[in-house]
Coordinates of C-alpha atoms in Angstrom, one line a residue:
Chain Z
M1 CA 44.7 -83.8 48.5
N2 CA 43.6 -86.9 46.6
K3 CA 46.2 -89.7 47.0
L4 CA 46.2 -90.6 43.3
F5 CA 46.8 -87.0 42.5
L6 CA 49.6 -86.7 45.1
N7 CA 51.2 -89.8 43.6
K8 CA 51.1 -88.4 40.1
Y9 CA 52.2 -85.1 41.3
L10 CA 55.3 -86.6 43.0
R11 CA 56.1 -88.7 40.0
F12 CA 56.0 -85.6 37.9
V13 CA 58.1 -83.6 40.2
S14 CA 60.6 -86.4 40.4
V15 CA 60.8 -86.6 36.6
V16 CA 61.4 -82.9 36.3
L17 CA 63.9 -82.9 39.0
L18 CA 65.7 -86.0 37.8
Y19 CA 66.0 -84.4 34.5
S20 CA 67.7 -81.4 36.0
F21 CA 69.9 -83.9 37.9
F22 CA 71.1 -85.4 34.6
Q23 CA 71.4 -82.0 33.0
G24 CA 73.6 -81.4 36.0
C25 CA 75.7 -78.4 36.2
T26 CA 77.6 -78.9 33.0
P27 CA 77.6 -76.1 30.5
D28 CA 75.2 -76.6 27.6
E29 CA 77.9 -77.2 24.9
E30 CA 78.9 -80.5 26.4
D31 CA 75.4 -81.8 26.1
D32 CA 75.9 -81.9 22.3
I33 CA 78.3 -84.8 22.7
Y34 CA 75.4 -87.1 23.8
I35 CA 72.3 -85.8 22.1
Q36 CA 71.9 -84.4 18.6
P37 CA 69.5 -81.5 19.4
I38 CA 67.3 -79.8 16.8
Q39 CA 69.3 -76.8 15.7
T40 CA 67.7 -73.5 16.5
A41 CA 68.4 -69.8 15.9
T42 CA 67.1 -66.7 17.5
I43 CA 64.5 -64.6 15.9
Q44 CA 64.0 -61.1 17.1
L45 CA 60.7 -59.4 16.5
E46 CA 60.2 -55.8 15.6
F47 CA 57.2 -53.7 14.7
A48 CA 57.7 -50.8 12.3
H49 CA 55.2 -48.2 11.1
Q50 CA 54.9 -46.0 8.1
V51 CA 52.4 -44.3 5.8
D52 CA 52.8 -45.3 2.1
G53 CA 56.6 -45.3 2.6
Q54 CA 56.8 -42.2 4.8
D55 CA 58.0 -42.7 8.4
L56 CA 55.2 -42.5 10.9
I57 CA 56.1 -39.6 13.2
L58 CA 53.7 -38.7 15.9
N59 CA 52.4 -35.2 16.7
T60 CA 53.6 -33.3 13.7
S61 CA 52.2 -29.7 13.7
N62 CA 51.3 -30.1 10.0
K63 CA 49.3 -32.9 8.3
P64 CA 52.0 -34.8 6.5
F65 CA 49.9 -37.9 5.5
T66 CA 47.2 -38.3 2.8
N67 CA 44.7 -41.1 2.7
A68 CA 43.2 -42.7 -0.4
M69 CA 40.4 -40.1 -0.4
G70 CA 43.0 -37.4 -0.6
Q71 CA 42.3 -36.3 3.0
H72 CA 45.3 -34.9 4.9
Y73 CA 46.0 -36.0 8.4
N74 CA 48.5 -36.4 11.2
V75 CA 48.8 -39.1 13.9
S76 CA 49.0 -38.4 17.7
K77 CA 48.6 -41.9 19.0
L78 CA 48.9 -45.5 17.9
R79 CA 48.4 -48.5 20.1
Y80 CA 47.4 -52.0 18.9
L81 CA 47.2 -55.6 20.0
I82 CA 48.5 -58.6 18.1
S83 CA 48.3 -62.2 19.1
N84 CA 48.9 -65.7 17.7
I85 CA 52.0 -64.7 15.8
T86 CA 52.9 -68.0 14.1
L87 CA 55.9 -69.0 12.0
H88 CA 55.0 -71.7 9.4
Q89 CA 57.6 -74.2 8.2
I90 CA 57.2 -75.6 4.6
N91 CA 57.0 -79.0 6.2
G92 CA 53.9 -78.0 8.1
A93 CA 55.4 -77.5 11.5
Q94 CA 54.4 -74.3 13.3
T95 CA 56.0 -72.2 16.0
K96 CA 53.6 -69.9 17.8
L97 CA 54.9 -67.0 19.8
E98 CA 53.2 -67.1 23.2
G99 CA 51.0 -64.3 24.5
Y100 CA 50.1 -61.0 23.0
F101 CA 52.0 -58.0 21.8
F102 CA 50.7 -54.6 22.9
V103 CA 52.4 -52.0 20.8
D104 CA 52.3 -48.4 21.9
L105 CA 54.1 -46.0 19.5
S106 CA 55.0 -43.7 22.4
K107 CA 56.9 -46.5 24.1
P108 CA 59.8 -48.0 22.0
E109 CA 60.2 -50.9 24.4
T110 CA 56.8 -52.2 23.0
F111 CA 57.8 -52.4 19.4
N112 CA 61.5 -53.4 19.6
Y113 CA 61.3 -56.6 21.5
S114 CA 64.6 -57.5 23.0
P115 CA 63.4 -60.9 24.2
I116 CA 64.4 -63.1 21.3
I117 CA 62.7 -66.3 20.4
Q118 CA 64.4 -69.6 19.7
I119 CA 63.0 -71.4 16.6
P120 CA 64.1 -74.4 14.6
F121 CA 66.3 -74.1 11.5
G122 CA 64.4 -74.7 8.3
S123 CA 62.5 -73.3 5.4
Y124 CA 59.6 -71.1 6.4
S125 CA 56.7 -70.4 4.1
G126 CA 55.8 -67.3 6.2
V127 CA 54.3 -65.6 9.1
S128 CA 50.7 -65.2 10.2
Y129 CA 49.1 -63.2 13.1
T130 CA 45.8 -62.4 14.6
F131 CA 45.0 -58.7 14.8
G132 CA 43.4 -58.3 18.2
F133 CA 42.3 -61.3 20.2
D134 CA 40.3 -64.2 19.0
E135 CA 37.0 -65.0 20.8
L136 CA 38.6 -67.3 23.2
S137 CA 41.3 -64.9 24.3
N138 CA 39.1 -61.7 24.2
E139 CA 37.9 -62.2 27.7
S140 CA 37.0 -59.0 29.7
G141 CA 39.4 -58.2 32.5
K142 CA 41.7 -61.1 31.9
Y143 CA 45.0 -59.2 31.3
A144 CA 46.4 -57.1 34.1
T145 CA 48.7 -55.0 32.0
L146 CA 45.9 -54.2 29.5
N147 CA 43.5 -53.3 32.3
A148 CA 45.9 -50.8 33.8
A149 CA 46.2 -49.3 30.3
N150 CA 42.4 -48.8 30.1
W151 CA 42.6 -51.0 27.0
N152 CA 39.2 -52.6 27.8
W153 CA 36.4 -52.4 25.2
P154 CA 33.2 -51.2 26.9
E155 CA 30.9 -54.0 28.1
M156 CA 27.9 -52.4 26.4
L157 CA 29.7 -52.8 23.1
G158 CA 30.5 -56.4 23.8
G159 CA 33.4 -56.2 26.2
G160 CA 36.8 -57.7 25.8
Y161 CA 39.6 -55.4 24.7
H162 CA 40.4 -52.7 22.2
F163 CA 42.4 -54.0 19.2
M164 CA 43.6 -50.6 18.0
Q165 CA 43.5 -46.9 18.9
L166 CA 44.8 -44.9 15.9
E167 CA 44.2 -41.2 16.5
G168 CA 45.0 -37.8 15.0
E169 CA 43.6 -34.9 13.2
F170 CA 42.5 -34.5 9.6
I171 CA 41.4 -31.5 7.5
D172 CA 37.7 -31.9 7.2
S173 CA 35.3 -31.0 4.3
S174 CA 34.9 -27.4 5.6
N175 CA 38.7 -27.1 5.7
N176 CA 39.0 -27.2 9.5
D177 CA 41.2 -29.4 11.7
A178 CA 39.0 -32.2 13.0
P179 CA 39.8 -35.2 15.2
F180 CA 39.6 -38.8 14.3
A181 CA 39.8 -41.8 16.6
T182 CA 40.0 -45.1 14.7
H183 CA 39.3 -47.4 17.6
M184 CA 38.6 -51.1 16.8
G185 CA 37.1 -53.9 18.8
T186 CA 34.0 -56.1 19.0
A187 CA 31.3 -55.0 16.6
R188 CA 27.9 -54.4 18.2
K189 CA 25.0 -54.9 15.9
I190 CA 21.6 -53.6 16.7
D191 CA 18.7 -54.5 14.4
S192 CA 15.1 -55.5 14.6
T193 CA 16.0 -58.9 16.0
G194 CA 17.9 -57.3 18.9
T195 CA 21.5 -56.7 19.9
T196 CA 24.3 -59.1 18.9
Y197 CA 28.1 -58.8 19.3
E198 CA 30.4 -59.9 16.5
A199 CA 34.0 -60.9 17.1
N200 CA 36.0 -58.5 15.0
H201 CA 39.6 -59.9 15.0
F202 CA 41.1 -61.2 11.8
T203 CA 43.9 -63.6 11.0
S204 CA 46.2 -62.8 8.1
F205 CA 49.1 -64.5 6.5
V206 CA 51.7 -61.8 5.7
P207 CA 52.5 -61.8 1.9
N208 CA 56.0 -62.6 0.9
S209 CA 57.1 -63.5 4.4
N210 CA 58.9 -66.7 3.5
F211 CA 62.5 -67.1 4.7
E212 CA 65.2 -69.6 5.3
L213 CA 66.4 -69.9 8.9
N214 CA 70.0 -70.9 9.4
K215 CA 71.3 -68.1 11.6
A216 CA 70.0 -65.4 14.0
M217 CA 67.5 -63.2 12.2
T218 CA 65.2 -60.2 12.8
L219 CA 61.6 -60.3 11.6
V220 CA 60.2 -56.8 11.1
L221 CA 56.4 -56.4 10.7
T222 CA 55.7 -53.1 9.1
M223 CA 52.2 -51.5 9.4
N224 CA 51.2 -49.2 6.6
I225 CA 48.7 -46.9 8.3
N226 CA 47.1 -46.0 5.0
E227 CA 46.1 -49.6 4.4
W228 CA 43.5 -49.2 7.2
Y229 CA 41.9 -46.6 5.0
T230 CA 41.7 -48.3 1.7
H231 CA 41.7 -51.8 -0.1
P232 CA 39.1 -52.7 -0.6
I233 CA 37.0 -49.7 0.5
N234 CA 38.2 -46.1 0.9
W235 CA 37.6 -44.7 4.4
D236 CA 36.2 -41.1 4.7
F237 CA 37.3 -39.3 7.9
N238 CA 34.3 -37.0 7.5
Q239 CA 32.0 -40.0 7.9
Y240 CA 34.0 -42.0 10.4
G241 CA 36.1 -39.5 12.5
A242 CA 35.6 -39.6 16.2
G243 CA 33.2 -41.8 18.2
I244 CA 33.1 -44.8 15.8
M245 CA 33.3 -47.5 18.4
P246 CA 29.5 -48.1 18.5
I247 CA 29.2 -47.9 14.7
Y248 CA 28.8 -51.4 13.4
D249 CA 29.6 -50.6 9.7
A250 CA 32.8 -48.7 10.7
Q251 CA 34.0 -51.7 12.8
K252 CA 33.4 -54.2 10.0
L253 CA 35.1 -51.9 7.5
L254 CA 38.2 -51.9 9.6
N255 CA 38.1 -55.6 9.6
K256 CA 37.9 -55.7 5.8
N257 CA 40.5 -53.0 5.2
G258 CA 43.0 -54.2 7.8
K259 CA 43.9 -57.6 6.4
D260 CA 46.8 -56.2 4.3
V261 CA 48.2 -53.6 6.8
F262 CA 51.4 -55.6 7.5
T263 CA 54.3 -56.5 5.3
A264 CA 57.3 -58.4 6.5
T265 CA 61.0 -58.0 6.1
I266 CA 63.5 -60.6 7.4
H267 CA 67.2 -60.0 7.8
Chain I
M1 CA 52.7 -101.3 49.1
K2 CA 51.1 -98.0 48.7
T3 CA 53.6 -96.3 50.9
I4 CA 56.5 -97.6 48.9
Q5 CA 55.0 -96.3 45.7
Y6 CA 55.0 -92.9 47.3
K7 CA 58.4 -93.1 48.8
I8 CA 60.4 -93.8 45.6
P9 CA 59.3 -90.7 43.7
F10 CA 59.5 -88.8 46.9
I11 CA 63.1 -89.8 47.5
L12 CA 64.0 -89.1 43.9
S13 CA 62.5 -85.6 44.2
I14 CA 64.6 -84.9 47.3
I15 CA 67.7 -86.0 45.4
G16 CA 66.6 -83.8 42.5
I17 CA 66.0 -80.8 44.8
L18 CA 69.5 -81.2 46.3
F19 CA 71.0 -81.2 42.9
V20 CA 69.1 -78.1 41.7
V21 CA 70.1 -76.4 44.9
S22 CA 73.7 -77.4 44.4
C23 CA 73.8 -75.9 40.9
V24 CA 73.2 -72.4 42.2
D25 CA 76.4 -70.3 41.7
D26 CA 76.9 -69.8 45.3
D27 CA 78.3 -66.6 46.5
P28 CA 79.9 -67.5 49.8
I29 CA 77.9 -65.7 52.5
E30 CA 80.3 -63.8 54.7
P31 CA 79.2 -62.7 58.1
V32 CA 78.4 -59.0 58.2
T33 CA 80.7 -57.2 60.6
P34 CA 79.8 -53.6 61.3
T35 CA 82.8 -51.4 60.7
G36 CA 83.4 -47.9 61.7
C37 CA 80.0 -47.6 63.4
D38 CA 80.1 -46.8 67.1
T39 CA 76.3 -46.6 67.6
C40 CA 75.8 -50.1 66.5
L41 CA 76.0 -51.7 69.9
V42 CA 72.3 -52.6 69.6
E43 CA 71.8 -54.6 66.4
Y44 CA 68.6 -53.7 64.6
N45 CA 67.0 -55.7 61.9
P46 CA 64.0 -54.0 60.3
T47 CA 61.0 -56.3 60.0
P48 CA 59.8 -56.8 56.4
Y49 CA 56.2 -55.5 55.9
N50 CA 53.8 -57.4 53.7
L51 CA 51.5 -54.9 52.0
K52 CA 47.9 -56.2 51.9
L53 CA 46.1 -55.2 48.7
P54 CA 42.3 -55.6 48.2
P55 CA 41.7 -59.0 46.5
F56 CA 40.0 -57.2 43.5
F57 CA 43.3 -55.4 42.8
S58 CA 44.7 -58.6 41.4
V59 CA 43.1 -57.5 38.1
L60 CA 46.1 -55.0 38.0
P61 CA 49.8 -55.7 37.5
T62 CA 51.6 -56.4 40.8
P63 CA 53.0 -53.0 42.0
V64 CA 56.8 -52.7 42.1
I65 CA 58.4 -51.6 45.3
P66 CA 61.9 -50.2 44.7
K67 CA 64.6 -52.7 45.8
N68 CA 66.6 -49.9 47.5
N69 CA 63.6 -49.1 49.8
P70 CA 61.7 -52.2 50.8
L71 CA 58.7 -51.8 53.1
T72 CA 59.5 -52.5 56.8
V73 CA 57.4 -52.1 59.9
E74 CA 59.9 -49.7 61.4
G75 CA 60.3 -47.7 58.2
I76 CA 56.6 -47.2 57.8
E77 CA 56.2 -46.2 61.5
L78 CA 58.9 -43.6 61.1
G79 CA 57.5 -42.4 57.8
K80 CA 54.1 -41.9 59.4
K81 CA 55.6 -39.8 62.3
L82 CA 57.5 -37.7 59.7
F83 CA 54.5 -37.2 57.6
Y84 CA 52.7 -35.5 60.5
E85 CA 55.9 -33.7 61.7
K86 CA 55.9 -29.9 61.6
K87 CA 59.7 -29.8 62.0
L88 CA 59.9 -30.4 58.3
S89 CA 58.9 -26.8 57.7
I90 CA 61.0 -23.7 58.1
N91 CA 59.1 -22.4 61.2
N92 CA 57.8 -25.7 62.5
S93 CA 54.3 -24.5 61.4
I94 CA 53.1 -27.1 58.9
S95 CA 53.5 -30.8 58.1
C96 CA 52.8 -32.8 55.0
S97 CA 49.4 -33.5 56.6
S98 CA 48.5 -29.8 56.6
C99 CA 47.9 -30.0 52.9
H100 CA 47.4 -33.8 52.8
N101 CA 44.8 -34.3 55.5
P102 CA 43.7 -37.9 56.2
D103 CA 40.1 -36.8 56.7
Y104 CA 40.0 -35.7 53.0
A105 CA 41.7 -38.7 51.4
F106 CA 45.0 -36.9 52.1
N107 CA 44.0 -33.8 50.2
D108 CA 43.6 -30.3 51.6
Q109 CA 40.2 -29.3 53.0
G110 CA 38.2 -27.6 50.3
V111 CA 40.7 -25.1 49.0
A112 CA 42.0 -24.6 45.5
F113 CA 45.4 -23.5 46.7
S114 CA 47.0 -24.6 50.0
L115 CA 48.9 -22.2 52.2
G116 CA 52.6 -22.7 52.7
A117 CA 54.7 -22.3 55.9
M118 CA 54.4 -18.5 55.9
G119 CA 50.7 -18.5 55.0
Q120 CA 51.5 -17.8 51.4
S121 CA 49.2 -19.3 48.7
G122 CA 50.2 -22.0 46.3
I123 CA 49.5 -22.0 42.6
I124 CA 48.3 -25.5 41.9
N125 CA 45.7 -27.7 43.6
A126 CA 47.1 -30.2 46.1
M127 CA 46.6 -33.9 45.2
P128 CA 45.0 -36.6 47.3
L129 CA 47.3 -39.5 48.2
F130 CA 46.3 -43.1 47.7
N131 CA 47.3 -46.1 45.5
L132 CA 50.5 -44.2 44.8
I133 CA 52.4 -47.5 44.3
Y134 CA 50.6 -48.0 41.0
A135 CA 51.6 -44.6 39.5
D136 CA 54.8 -44.2 37.4
S137 CA 55.2 -40.5 38.0
Y138 CA 54.1 -37.9 40.5
N139 CA 52.6 -34.4 40.5
W140 CA 50.2 -32.9 38.0
N141 CA 52.9 -32.7 35.3
G142 CA 54.7 -35.9 36.3
N143 CA 58.0 -34.2 37.1
A144 CA 58.9 -36.7 39.8
A145 CA 59.7 -40.2 38.7
T146 CA 59.6 -41.8 42.1
L147 CA 57.9 -41.1 45.4
E148 CA 61.3 -40.6 47.1
E149 CA 62.1 -38.0 44.5
Q150 CA 58.7 -36.3 44.9
I151 CA 59.2 -36.0 48.7
F152 CA 62.4 -34.0 48.3
G153 CA 60.3 -31.3 46.7
P154 CA 57.7 -30.0 49.2
V155 CA 60.2 -29.6 52.1
K156 CA 62.3 -27.0 50.2
H157 CA 59.5 -25.6 47.9
P158 CA 59.2 -21.8 48.4
L159 CA 55.4 -22.1 48.3
E160 CA 55.3 -25.1 50.7
M161 CA 57.5 -25.9 53.7
M162 CA 60.4 -23.6 52.7
E163 CA 62.9 -25.5 54.8
S164 CA 66.4 -26.8 53.8
W165 CA 67.1 -30.5 54.1
P166 CA 70.3 -29.9 56.2
N167 CA 68.1 -28.0 58.7
V168 CA 65.5 -30.8 58.8
A169 CA 68.3 -33.3 59.4
I170 CA 69.7 -31.3 62.3
K171 CA 66.2 -30.8 63.9
L172 CA 65.6 -34.6 63.7
Q173 CA 69.1 -35.5 64.9
N174 CA 68.5 -33.4 68.0
D175 CA 65.3 -35.2 68.9
P176 CA 66.1 -38.5 70.7
S177 CA 62.9 -40.1 69.7
Y178 CA 63.9 -39.8 66.1
V179 CA 67.4 -41.0 66.7
T180 CA 65.9 -44.3 68.0
L181 CA 63.3 -44.6 65.2
F182 CA 65.8 -43.9 62.4
K183 CA 68.3 -46.4 63.9
K184 CA 65.5 -49.0 64.0
A185 CA 64.4 -48.3 60.4
F186 CA 67.7 -47.7 58.8
P187 CA 70.5 -49.2 60.9
N188 CA 73.9 -47.9 59.9
E189 CA 72.5 -45.0 57.9
T190 CA 72.4 -41.4 58.9
I191 CA 69.4 -39.1 59.4
D192 CA 69.3 -37.1 56.2
S193 CA 67.1 -36.2 53.2
I194 CA 67.6 -39.7 51.8
T195 CA 66.5 -41.7 54.8
T196 CA 63.7 -39.2 55.6
S197 CA 62.2 -39.4 52.2
K198 CA 62.6 -43.2 52.1
A199 CA 60.7 -43.5 55.3
I200 CA 57.9 -41.2 54.2
A201 CA 57.7 -43.0 50.8
Q202 CA 57.3 -46.3 52.7
F203 CA 54.3 -44.8 54.6
L204 CA 52.8 -43.4 51.4
R205 CA 53.0 -46.8 49.7
T206 CA 50.8 -48.2 52.4
L207 CA 48.0 -45.8 51.6
V208 CA 45.7 -48.1 49.6
S209 CA 42.1 -47.3 48.9
G210 CA 40.0 -50.1 47.4
N211 CA 36.7 -50.4 49.3
S212 CA 34.1 -48.2 47.7
P213 CA 30.7 -49.3 46.6
A214 CA 32.0 -49.4 43.0
D215 CA 34.8 -51.7 44.1
N216 CA 32.3 -54.0 45.7
E217 CA 30.1 -53.9 42.6
F218 CA 32.8 -54.7 40.1
G219 CA 34.9 -56.9 42.4
S220 CA 31.9 -59.1 43.3
Q221 CA 31.1 -59.4 39.6
L222 CA 34.4 -61.1 39.2
G223 CA 33.9 -63.3 42.2
F224 CA 36.2 -61.4 44.6
P225 CA 35.2 -61.2 48.3
I226 CA 33.8 -57.8 49.2
N227 CA 33.2 -55.8 52.3
G228 CA 30.3 -53.4 52.0
R229 CA 27.5 -52.4 49.8
V230 CA 27.4 -52.5 46.0
L231 CA 26.0 -49.8 43.7
T232 CA 22.4 -48.6 43.8
V233 CA 20.2 -48.5 40.8
E234 CA 20.9 -44.8 40.2
E235 CA 24.6 -45.3 40.5
R236 CA 24.5 -48.2 38.1
R237 CA 22.7 -46.0 35.6
G238 CA 25.4 -43.5 36.2
F239 CA 28.1 -46.0 35.3
Q240 CA 26.2 -46.6 32.0
V241 CA 26.4 -42.9 31.3
F242 CA 30.1 -42.9 32.2
S243 CA 30.8 -45.8 29.8
D244 CA 28.6 -45.0 26.9
Q245 CA 30.5 -43.6 24.0
E246 CA 27.5 -41.6 23.0
K247 CA 27.1 -40.2 26.5
G248 CA 29.8 -39.6 29.1
D249 CA 32.5 -41.5 27.3
C250 CA 34.8 -41.1 30.3
E251 CA 36.4 -44.6 30.0
H252 CA 39.4 -43.9 27.7
C253 CA 41.0 -41.7 30.3
H254 CA 39.5 -42.6 33.6
G255 CA 39.1 -46.3 33.2
N256 CA 36.4 -48.9 33.6
S257 CA 35.1 -51.7 35.8
Y258 CA 38.4 -53.7 35.4
N259 CA 40.7 -50.9 36.4
P260 CA 40.1 -50.0 40.0
L261 CA 42.6 -47.2 39.8
W262 CA 40.2 -45.1 37.7
T263 CA 43.1 -43.6 35.7
E264 CA 45.9 -44.9 33.5
Y265 CA 48.2 -42.1 34.7
T266 CA 48.7 -40.7 31.2
F267 CA 48.9 -37.0 30.5
R268 CA 45.9 -35.5 28.6
N269 CA 44.4 -32.2 27.8
N270 CA 40.7 -32.5 28.6
G271 CA 39.9 -29.1 27.0
L272 CA 39.6 -26.8 30.0
D273 CA 41.0 -23.7 28.3
L274 CA 41.7 -22.1 25.0
N275 CA 45.1 -21.0 26.3
P276 CA 46.0 -23.7 28.8
D277 CA 48.9 -23.9 31.3
S278 CA 52.0 -25.6 30.0
G279 CA 51.3 -28.8 32.1
R280 CA 53.4 -31.8 30.9
A281 CA 55.3 -29.6 28.5
A282 CA 57.2 -28.1 31.5
V283 CA 58.8 -31.6 31.8
T284 CA 59.2 -32.8 28.2
K285 CA 59.6 -29.3 26.5
L286 CA 57.4 -30.6 23.7
A287 CA 54.9 -28.3 22.2
S288 CA 52.6 -31.3 21.7
D289 CA 52.5 -31.7 25.6
V290 CA 51.2 -28.1 26.3
G291 CA 48.0 -28.2 28.3
K292 CA 48.3 -31.9 29.2
F293 CA 48.0 -32.9 32.9
K294 CA 48.1 -36.2 34.7
V295 CA 44.6 -37.9 34.4
P296 CA 43.6 -38.0 38.1
S297 CA 42.0 -41.0 39.7
L298 CA 38.2 -40.5 40.3
R299 CA 38.4 -42.3 43.6
N300 CA 37.4 -40.5 46.8
L301 CA 36.0 -37.4 45.0
I302 CA 33.5 -36.7 47.8
Y303 CA 36.5 -35.7 50.0
T304 CA 38.7 -33.9 47.4
A305 CA 36.8 -30.8 46.2
P306 CA 37.6 -28.5 44.5
Y307 CA 38.5 -30.2 41.2
M308 CA 41.0 -30.0 38.4
H309 CA 44.7 -28.9 38.7
D310 CA 43.7 -25.4 39.6
G311 CA 40.6 -26.3 41.7
R312 CA 38.3 -24.4 39.3
F313 CA 35.2 -26.5 40.0
N314 CA 33.7 -26.6 43.4
T315 CA 31.2 -29.4 42.8
L316 CA 30.9 -32.6 40.7
E317 CA 27.8 -31.1 39.1
E318 CA 30.0 -28.3 37.7
V319 CA 32.5 -30.9 36.5
V320 CA 29.8 -32.8 34.7
D321 CA 28.4 -29.6 33.2
F322 CA 31.9 -28.8 31.9
Y323 CA 32.2 -32.2 30.2
D324 CA 28.7 -31.9 28.9
Q325 CA 28.8 -28.5 27.3
G326 CA 31.9 -26.6 28.3
V327 CA 34.8 -28.3 26.6
E328 CA 37.0 -26.0 24.6
P329 CA 37.4 -27.8 21.3
N330 CA 40.2 -25.6 20.0
S331 CA 42.4 -26.0 23.1
P332 CA 45.9 -27.0 21.8
N333 CA 46.6 -30.7 22.0
I334 CA 43.1 -31.5 23.2
S335 CA 42.6 -35.3 23.4
V336 CA 40.5 -36.7 20.6
D337 CA 38.8 -38.7 23.3
M338 CA 37.0 -35.4 24.2
F339 CA 35.0 -35.8 20.9
H340 CA 32.1 -38.1 21.0
R341 CA 31.2 -38.1 17.3
T342 CA 32.3 -36.7 14.0
G343 CA 31.3 -33.1 13.1
A344 CA 31.5 -29.6 14.4
N345 CA 29.7 -30.2 17.7
G346 CA 31.3 -33.6 18.5
H347 CA 32.6 -32.2 21.8
I348 CA 29.2 -31.5 23.2
I349 CA 27.5 -34.4 24.9
N350 CA 23.9 -33.1 25.6
L351 CA 23.2 -35.3 28.7
S352 CA 19.7 -35.2 30.1
P353 CA 19.3 -33.8 33.6
Q354 CA 18.6 -37.4 34.8
D355 CA 21.9 -38.6 33.1
K356 CA 23.8 -35.9 34.9
K357 CA 22.3 -36.8 38.2
D358 CA 23.1 -40.4 37.7
L359 CA 26.6 -39.7 36.6
V360 CA 27.3 -37.6 39.7
A361 CA 25.9 -40.4 41.9
F362 CA 28.2 -42.9 40.3
L363 CA 31.2 -40.6 40.7
K364 CA 30.5 -40.3 44.4
A365 CA 30.2 -44.1 44.7
L366 CA 33.9 -44.3 43.8
S367 CA 34.6 -42.9 47.3
D368 CA 35.9 -45.2 50.1
P369 CA 34.8 -44.2 53.6
S370 CA 37.0 -46.9 55.2
F371 CA 40.0 -45.2 53.7
V372 CA 39.5 -41.8 55.4
T373 CA 38.8 -43.4 58.8
N374 CA 41.6 -46.0 58.7
P375 CA 43.4 -45.7 62.1
D376 CA 46.6 -47.2 60.6
Y377 CA 47.1 -44.0 58.7
R378 CA 46.8 -41.7 61.7
P379 CA 49.4 -40.6 64.2

């Protein structure tokens, strides 16, 4: 090991350890006597899901939901990936929640997070998030948990990870049950100039997500499934049902439609 | 001068360390005195066993080994002996290895339904045994949550070993070699169904397969050290067919180059039948789980024919033909991942003969010859 590095390393270690020395074994409350810390409160994060106000229930035998085109459908699976959740203070300060959130509607532990996050007291203008991973984070094979869940996006479509799998059945134009699989990820574009891959995440600021933090609170992000299928453009399951991953226009349309899928409630 | 510069922070760190250590809420450690145990004259202390995983497997979450059954050298040795032990069956005629043969990746040799202790036929295809530490449930319908629990099953199963656990315990207690091995592996515990299944579970957790040409291909792409050949040109084309959403589209269920398990252990209906067996619904009682079976790993297929939970296909060519043309689109709860595009024939792939050949070649390249010849797994 390089001596300079060793020296720096030891200094660092000693600072860290000395800090714990002074923290000592006293309970946290007593520290307040000496320092005036920034006051913080815990925020608990939850994801909720509905379809235009109806609860999203998986695997119903009927088709209880209706999209903007009047097509009836049910949902058998919903998994999605959210990252860069950021809480913005009016004064410009930001608290970013580390890591990603991989929500699987069949696993309640993935949408009711018991780990609670400490954030500073203050006035918040709202919450923003990235749907999927940005280019930097969307690195093939990087996340063990996602690999084990087969969450990878095929290399031939640009690699990285899926951002969403929303699946079910709809009643098609010939009045038959037909499958749909709204899978979202990198958008592959093939044209006369060759093949290119477009990052397909989006970052959105949740409307009306401002709040005043002076006590423990719960932040609920609610996804309205139907918003994937409208605003600005209505989605036709007969056109984009199964097998849409390689279809550039379908991928870009999800990006357009998705920006308003979440609303927030804070209590 | 230099040395002093080092020493000061160094000494400070030592002081710091002492303080951190002193902060631990210490439970006074009391000496363990064996009580009420008259066979404890010799003190045994099982040796912890460090399971070696292939370097490439670091793309996966670290597998969890249950706290109440840590791997030990002695436990694994005992578990291996028990796995090959015919005394576990009613008439001492079969062992676990009769249906889980190491030559065939711990699957039965070429039969759809294995024969039980009295020569009676089973009703579901035996499963190969490898990489079980990564699974979160066992059997085709996932009715066993842990390996220990799974192992309770076959011994008393009327189509398998047909023996009672108390009888197994008596047979083993009467065998002096087992008395010693159990004492070494589980000091202060008795020979019973719990210690027997714990020992076998330890052995099964050591069955790791991660050295196929496909592992070498995808592991080396990520810079991991490898040990053997990579894929051929034909097998590489096969992987493209496997991954292509407009061709095989096998990835959603069976995984990709970053998941060397080649399954995600979910339950799916891949559309074998219009009126499928209950499958997962036998466990969950949900109508929406009828026809769903554990997605099997595609590793070691060259050793594990016939295929599917009822062993209906004898060759991989038949399997590929099924996925190409034979999927039953109206099977209840069929996975949407069986449909490759929108429209009435979305479940038909229409692979070319060359695509099919390549795909089969790739599937075979997921097999790991070093696994079936590993001497550590044999008696």
